[in-house]
């Protein structure tokens, strides 16, 4: 007998009937002889609805009040699920982030979990309860309610699994696992049975929205075996995400992904002196704006330019900050390019295999696709291309690396149909 943490997303608890289905899945695990902690998201599109509601009240809602508002969504679903489990004759108790003691940093709207108290969880489990925990939320050490960022319930579940030293964390969702190519792009896709944390992490960062990236990071850090599985087909084992050391030999490329939700910002004529980049990116970081690809040009006549990408949601905030920094560092213009897509190939098998980048660039070139920016990590190569080229690029790369049927291509943002 062990501890299993289950997580159900918004679509799985969208209505009373579905809540009962979830209750059945939970009870099934309990009947296997396990202690069960269930983490749930808000019902259906509740979070979207609450965000819209706030925006209808004011265009610029305060982030503390946003967290107060958004955290209510999960409080509804935990209570309803606990009631449903009780109605089936099992002991259940719901707990919000504060009651559990899911301690986060003091940041609103995308706080990181720093600690999870296990005393109350262990006590309730010992008393025979199934515990239903509100995902996506936490509390600071001085009692302020925080949220973890959209999709954050996955991270809540994995962090709880790590804190309780659970045997496994099962992320139940409306797909049957980590899927191959987006069916809109390459039909006849297959589900992947096993993938490494490292690959999943890169895929999640570059656009896979199956899992919240921090959930995979946390699973990797604490070696929590993670399963993505269907909440409608309970016998299906889905996709298991584990450490790369436990896996077989790789193809060089395990997946292809596209992200059309970023924008490129170019800062021109920056003085070529120490501290300029530090000031620019320091100011963005201080305001919690993550920067993705960065390129600095070679200095010419004492100046250079820096281009980088941010999430389009952060664009307005980034421009405000950059306007201030621009005066401080004496920079030239700020230019915005919204017509971009980041196309990436990911694979743990790339390590120590030269030539993969060249193959990628040649394949794009053969299809007449121009590359605007390039970045690489140990197991990932990303190219920025025009938005309209995202789909042809995915097709070309799937073909180049033999990924038509069995591997992964995931897409974040809207993909222009060309
Ligand atoms: N309810 C939150 C959201 O919609 C958190 C989650 O679903 O994981 O983003
Ligand atoms: Mg989700």
PDB file of N, CA and C in Angstrom, residues 12-71:
ATOM      1  N   UNK A  12     -12.398  17.550 -16.644  1.00  0.00           N
ATOM      2  CA  UNK A  12     -12.811  16.314 -15.966  1.00  0.00           C
ATOM      3  C   UNK A  12     -13.816  16.566 -14.843  1.00  0.00           C
ATOM      4  N   UNK A  13     -13.897  17.814 -14.370  1.00  0.00           N
ATOM      5  CA  UNK A  13     -14.855  18.103 -13.276  1.00  0.00           C
ATOM      6  C   UNK A  13     -15.858  19.182 -13.718  1.00  0.00           C
ATOM      7  N   UNK A  14     -16.133  19.201 -15.038  1.00  0.00           N
ATOM      8  CA  UNK A  14     -16.923  20.306 -15.587  1.00  0.00           C
ATOM      9  C   UNK A  14     -18.388  20.335 -15.147  1.00  0.00           C
ATOM     10  N   UNK A  15     -18.960  19.170 -14.792  1.00  0.00           N
ATOM     11  CA  UNK A  15     -20.360  19.163 -14.352  1.00  0.00           C
ATOM     12  C   UNK A  15     -20.567  18.051 -13.314  1.00  0.00           C
ATOM     13  N   UNK A  16     -21.766  18.028 -12.677  1.00  0.00           N
ATOM     14  CA  UNK A  16     -21.985  17.050 -11.599  1.00  0.00           C
ATOM     15  C   UNK A  16     -21.748  15.604 -12.039  1.00  0.00           C
ATOM     16  N   UNK A  17     -22.175  15.270 -13.242  1.00  0.00           N
ATOM     17  CA  UNK A  17     -21.978  13.894 -13.718  1.00  0.00           C
ATOM     18  C   UNK A  17     -20.486  13.573 -13.800  1.00  0.00           C
ATOM     19  N   UNK A  18     -19.719  14.512 -14.338  1.00  0.00           N
ATOM     20  CA  UNK A  18     -18.272  14.293 -14.476  1.00  0.00           C
ATOM     21  C   UNK A  18     -17.606  14.233 -13.105  1.00  0.00           C
ATOM     22  N   UNK A  19     -18.123  15.009 -12.177  1.00  0.00           N
ATOM     23  CA  UNK A  19     -17.564  14.961 -10.818  1.00  0.00           C
ATOM     24  C   UNK A  19     -17.774  13.569 -10.224  1.00  0.00           C
ATOM     25  N   UNK A  20     -18.933  12.968 -10.527  1.00  0.00           N
ATOM     26  CA  UNK A  20     -19.155  11.593 -10.062  1.00  0.00           C
ATOM     27  C   UNK A  20     -18.218  10.605 -10.755  1.00  0.00           C
ATOM     28  N   UNK A  21     -17.948  10.838 -12.035  1.00  0.00           N
ATOM     29  CA  UNK A  21     -16.975   9.968 -12.723  1.00  0.00           C
ATOM     30  C   UNK A  21     -15.608  10.051 -12.057  1.00  0.00           C
ATOM     31  N   UNK A  22     -15.224  11.264 -11.697  1.00  0.00           N
ATOM     32  CA  UNK A  22     -13.938  11.450 -11.018  1.00  0.00           C
ATOM     33  C   UNK A  22     -13.970  10.731  -9.671  1.00  0.00           C
ATOM     34  N   UNK A  23     -15.076  10.879  -8.960  1.00  0.00           N
ATOM     35  CA  UNK A  23     -15.200  10.203  -7.662  1.00  0.00           C
ATOM     36  C   UNK A  23     -14.972   8.701  -7.843  1.00  0.00           C
ATOM     37  N   UNK A  24     -15.518   8.143  -8.921  1.00  0.00           N
ATOM     38  CA  UNK A  24     -15.326   6.709  -9.182  1.00  0.00           C
ATOM     39  C   UNK A  24     -13.862   6.368  -9.424  1.00  0.00           C
ATOM     40  N   UNK A  25     -13.184   7.218 -10.182  1.00  0.00           N
ATOM     41  CA  UNK A  25     -11.763   6.964 -10.474  1.00  0.00           C
ATOM     42  C   UNK A  25     -10.935   7.037  -9.192  1.00  0.00           C
ATOM     43  N   UNK A  26     -11.328   7.937  -8.318  1.00  0.00           N
ATOM     44  CA  UNK A  26     -10.614   8.110  -7.053  1.00  0.00           C
ATOM     45  C   UNK A  26     -10.840   6.883  -6.165  1.00  0.00           C
ATOM     46  N   UNK A  27     -12.086   6.475  -6.097  1.00  0.00           N
ATOM     47  CA  UNK A  27     -12.448   5.342  -5.241  1.00  0.00           C
ATOM     48  C   UNK A  27     -11.785   4.053  -5.737  1.00  0.00           C
ATOM     49  N   UNK A  28     -11.689   3.935  -7.038  1.00  0.00           N
ATOM     50  CA  UNK A  28     -11.016   2.795  -7.638  1.00  0.00           C
ATOM     51  C   UNK A  28      -9.576   2.683  -7.127  1.00  0.00           C
ATOM     52  N   UNK A  29      -8.889   3.803  -7.070  1.00  0.00           N
ATOM     53  CA  UNK A  29      -7.504   3.809  -6.586  1.00  0.00           C
ATOM     54  C   UNK A  29      -7.473   3.491  -5.089  1.00  0.00           C
ATOM     55  N   UNK A  30      -8.420   4.022  -4.369  1.00  0.00           N
ATOM     56  CA  UNK A  30      -8.520   3.750  -2.931  1.00  0.00           C
ATOM     57  C   UNK A  30      -8.754   2.247  -2.703  1.00  0.00           C
ATOM     58  N   UNK A  31      -9.632   1.665  -3.537  1.00  0.00           N
ATOM     59  CA  UNK A  31      -9.930   0.233  -3.412  1.00  0.00           C
ATOM     60  C   UNK A  31      -8.752  -0.653  -3.800  1.00  0.00           C
ATOM     61  N   UNK A  32      -7.782  -0.073  -4.540  1.00  0.00           N
ATOM     62  CA  UNK A  32      -6.549  -0.820  -4.821  1.00  0.00           C
ATOM     63  C   UNK A  32      -5.685  -0.921  -3.569  1.00  0.00           C
ATOM     64  N   UNK A  33      -6.137  -0.278  -2.497  1.00  0.00           N
ATOM     65  CA  UNK A  33      -5.386  -0.354  -1.254  1.00  0.00           C
ATOM     66  C   UNK A  33      -4.462   0.825  -1.027  1.00  0.00           C
ATOM     67  N   UNK A  34      -4.621   1.877  -1.833  1.00  0.00           N
ATOM     68  CA  UNK A  34      -3.731   3.029  -1.687  1.00  0.00           C
ATOM     69  C   UNK A  34      -4.364   4.159  -0.876  1.00  0.00           C
ATOM     70  N   UNK A  35      -3.513   4.957  -0.267  1.00  0.00           N
ATOM     71  CA  UNK A  35      -3.963   6.238   0.256  1.00  0.00           C
ATOM     72  C   UNK A  35      -4.031   7.185  -0.923  1.00  0.00           C
ATOM     73  N   UNK A  36      -5.092   7.987  -0.993  1.00  0.00           N
ATOM     74  CA  UNK A  36      -5.262   8.815  -2.179  1.00  0.00           C
ATOM     75  C   UNK A  36      -5.415  10.292  -1.823  1.00  0.00           C
ATOM     76  N   UNK A  37      -4.625  11.107  -2.490  1.00  0.00           N
ATOM     77  CA  UNK A  37      -4.803  12.562  -2.421  1.00  0.00           C
ATOM     78  C   UNK A  37      -5.165  13.009  -3.837  1.00  0.00           C
ATOM     79  N   UNK A  38      -6.253  13.734  -3.967  1.00  0.00           N
ATOM     80  CA  UNK A  38      -6.697  14.187  -5.291  1.00  0.00           C
ATOM     81  C   UNK A  38      -6.546  15.686  -5.377  1.00  0.00           C
ATOM     82  N   UNK A  39      -5.968  16.143  -6.458  1.00  0.00           N
ATOM     83  CA  UNK A  39      -5.846  17.583  -6.682  1.00  0.00           C
ATOM     84  C   UNK A  39      -6.756  17.933  -7.853  1.00  0.00           C
ATOM     85  N   UNK A  40      -7.566  18.952  -7.705  1.00  0.00           N
ATOM     86  CA  UNK A  40      -8.426  19.321  -8.838  1.00  0.00           C
ATOM     87  C   UNK A  40      -8.273  20.780  -9.228  1.00  0.00           C
ATOM     88  N   UNK A  41      -8.607  21.024 -10.513  1.00  0.00           N
ATOM     89  CA  UNK A  41      -8.676  22.385 -11.050  1.00  0.00           C
ATOM     90  C   UNK A  41     -10.105  22.887 -10.879  1.00  0.00           C
ATOM     91  N   UNK A  42     -10.307  24.124 -11.275  1.00  0.00           N
ATOM     92  CA  UNK A  42     -11.648  24.699 -11.251  1.00  0.00           C
ATOM     93  C   UNK A  42     -12.504  24.049 -12.338  1.00  0.00           C
ATOM     94  N   UNK A  43     -13.831  24.033 -12.121  1.00  0.00           N
ATOM     95  CA  UNK A  43     -14.742  23.372 -13.066  1.00  0.00           C
ATOM     96  C   UNK A  43     -14.695  24.035 -14.448  1.00  0.00           C
ATOM     97  N   UNK A  44     -14.574  23.218 -15.472  1.00  0.00           N
ATOM     98  CA  UNK A  44     -14.683  23.695 -16.856  1.00  0.00           C
ATOM     99  C   UNK A  44     -13.846  24.933 -17.127  1.00  0.00           C
ATOM    100  N   UNK A  45     -14.515  25.969 -17.647  1.00  0.00           N
ATOM    101  CA  UNK A  45     -13.798  27.201 -17.988  1.00  0.00           C
ATOM    102  C   UNK A  45     -13.932  28.273 -16.915  1.00  0.00           C
ATOM    103  N   UNK A  46     -14.128  27.835 -15.675  1.00  0.00           N
ATOM    104  CA  UNK A  46     -14.339  28.791 -14.587  1.00  0.00           C
ATOM    105  C   UNK A  46     -13.250  29.862 -14.516  1.00  0.00           C
ATOM    106  N   UNK A  47     -11.995  29.439 -14.610  1.00  0.00           N
ATOM    107  CA  UNK A  47     -10.905  30.410 -14.457  1.00  0.00           C
ATOM    108  C   UNK A  47     -10.967  31.473 -15.564  1.00  0.00           C
ATOM    109  N   UNK A  48     -11.222  31.022 -16.797  1.00  0.00           N
ATOM    110  CA  UNK A  48     -11.374  31.986 -17.909  1.00  0.00           C
ATOM    111  C   UNK A  48     -12.509  32.958 -17.619  1.00  0.00           C
ATOM    112  N   UNK A  49     -13.609  32.390 -17.108  1.00  0.00           N
ATOM    113  CA  UNK A  49     -14.788  33.215 -16.814  1.00  0.00           C
ATOM    114  C   UNK A  49     -14.451  34.262 -15.743  1.00  0.00           C
ATOM    115  N   UNK A  50     -13.739  33.828 -14.714  1.00  0.00           N
ATOM    116  CA  UNK A  50     -13.394  34.767 -13.629  1.00  0.00           C
ATOM    117  C   UNK A  50     -12.458  35.863 -14.144  1.00  0.00           C
ATOM    118  N   UNK A  51     -11.541  35.485 -15.012  1.00  0.00           N
ATOM    119  CA  UNK A  51     -10.627  36.496 -15.575  1.00  0.00           C
ATOM    120  C   UNK A  51     -11.417  37.518 -16.390  1.00  0.00           C
ATOM    121  N   UNK A  52     -12.368  37.011 -17.155  1.00  0.00           N
ATOM    122  CA  UNK A  52     -13.176  37.917 -17.982  1.00  0.00           C
ATOM    123  C   UNK A  52     -13.990  38.861 -17.081  1.00  0.00           C
ATOM    124  N   UNK A  53     -14.543  38.280 -16.033  1.00  0.00           N
ATOM    125  CA  UNK A  53     -15.334  39.063 -15.088  1.00  0.00           C
ATOM    126  C   UNK A  53     -14.502  40.226 -14.527  1.00  0.00           C
ATOM    127  N   UNK A  54     -13.277  39.910 -14.131  1.00  0.00           N
ATOM    128  CA  UNK A  54     -12.396  40.952 -13.579  1.00  0.00           C
ATOM    129  C   UNK A  54     -12.133  42.026 -14.626  1.00  0.00           C
ATOM    130  N   UNK A  55     -11.871  41.591 -15.852  1.00  0.00           N
ATOM    131  CA  UNK A  55     -11.558  42.549 -16.922  1.00  0.00           C
ATOM    132  C   UNK A  55     -12.769  43.407 -17.268  1.00  0.00           C
ATOM    133  N   UNK A  56     -13.972  42.847 -17.010  1.00  0.00           N
ATOM    134  CA  UNK A  56     -15.177  43.651 -17.239  1.00  0.00           C
ATOM    135  C   UNK A  56     -15.349  44.717 -16.156  1.00  0.00           C
ATOM    136  N   UNK A  57     -14.768  44.457 -15.010  1.00  0.00           N
ATOM    137  CA  UNK A  57     -14.849  45.442 -13.928  1.00  0.00           C
ATOM    138  C   UNK A  57     -13.778  46.517 -14.108  1.00  0.00           C
ATOM    139  N   UNK A  58     -12.562  46.080 -14.406  1.00  0.00           N
ATOM    140  CA  UNK A  58     -11.488  47.048 -14.660  1.00  0.00           C
ATOM    141  C   UNK A  58     -10.467  46.440 -15.614  1.00  0.00           C
ATOM    142  N   UNK A  59      -9.911  47.258 -16.467  1.00  0.00           N
ATOM    143  CA  UNK A  59      -8.966  46.723 -17.447  1.00  0.00           C
ATOM    144  C   UNK A  59      -7.652  46.298 -16.811  1.00  0.00           C
ATOM    145  N   UNK A  60      -7.392  46.870 -15.648  1.00  0.00           N
ATOM    146  CA  UNK A  60      -6.106  46.600 -15.036  1.00  0.00           C
ATOM    147  C   UNK A  60      -6.262  46.134 -13.594  1.00  0.00           C
ATOM    148  N   UNK A  61      -6.808  44.914 -13.401  1.00  0.00           N
ATOM    149  CA  UNK A  61      -7.077  44.474 -12.030  1.00  0.00           C
ATOM    150  C   UNK A  61      -5.789  44.258 -11.233  1.00  0.00           C
ATOM    151  N   UNK A  62      -5.862  44.553  -9.965  1.00  0.00           N
ATOM    152  CA  UNK A  62      -4.727  44.376  -9.054  1.00  0.00           C
ATOM    153  C   UNK A  62      -4.404  42.881  -8.918  1.00  0.00           C
ATOM    154  N   UNK A  63      -3.111  42.537  -8.911  1.00  0.00           N
ATOM    155  CA  UNK A  63      -2.768  41.111  -8.962  1.00  0.00           C
ATOM    156  C   UNK A  63      -3.110  40.375  -7.657  1.00  0.00           C
ATOM    157  N   UNK A  64      -3.055  41.066  -6.533  1.00  0.00           N
ATOM    158  CA  UNK A  64      -3.462  40.413  -5.285  1.00  0.00           C
ATOM    159  C   UNK A  64      -4.947  40.068  -5.338  1.00  0.00           C
ATOM    160  N   UNK A  65      -5.750  41.012  -5.816  1.00  0.00           N
ATOM    161  CA  UNK A  65      -7.190  40.758  -5.884  1.00  0.00           C
ATOM    162  C   UNK A  65      -7.510  39.690  -6.925  1.00  0.00           C
ATOM    163  N   UNK A  66      -6.711  39.638  -8.009  1.00  0.00           N
ATOM    164  CA  UNK A  66      -6.905  38.573  -9.004  1.00  0.00           C
ATOM    165  C   UNK A  66      -6.725  37.208  -8.339  1.00  0.00           C
ATOM    166  N   UNK A  67      -5.703  37.082  -7.504  1.00  0.00           N
ATOM    167  CA  UNK A  67      -5.481  35.800  -6.835  1.00  0.00           C
ATOM    168  C   UNK A  67      -6.618  35.459  -5.880  1.00  0.00           C
ATOM    169  N   UNK A  68      -7.137  36.490  -5.189  1.00  0.00           N
ATOM    170  CA  UNK A  68      -8.294  36.266  -4.319  1.00  0.00           C
ATOM    171  C   UNK A  68      -9.449  35.696  -5.145  1.00  0.00           C
ATOM    172  N   UNK A  69      -9.634  36.289  -6.332  1.00  0.00           N
ATOM    173  CA  UNK A  69     -10.749  35.902  -7.200  1.00  0.00           C
ATOM    174  C   UNK A  69     -10.540  34.505  -7.796  1.00  0.00           C
ATOM    175  N   UNK A  70      -9.371  34.309  -8.430  1.00  0.00           N
ATOM    176  CA  UNK A  70      -9.153  33.055  -9.168  1.00  0.00           C
ATOM    177  C   UNK A  70      -9.090  31.836  -8.244  1.00  0.00           C
ATOM    178  N   UNK A  71      -8.608  32.041  -7.023  1.00  0.00           N
ATOM    179  CA  UNK A  71      -8.497  30.889  -6.119  1.00  0.00           C
ATOM    180  C   UNK A  71      -9.868  30.360  -5.706  1.00  0.00           C
TER     181      UNK A  71
END
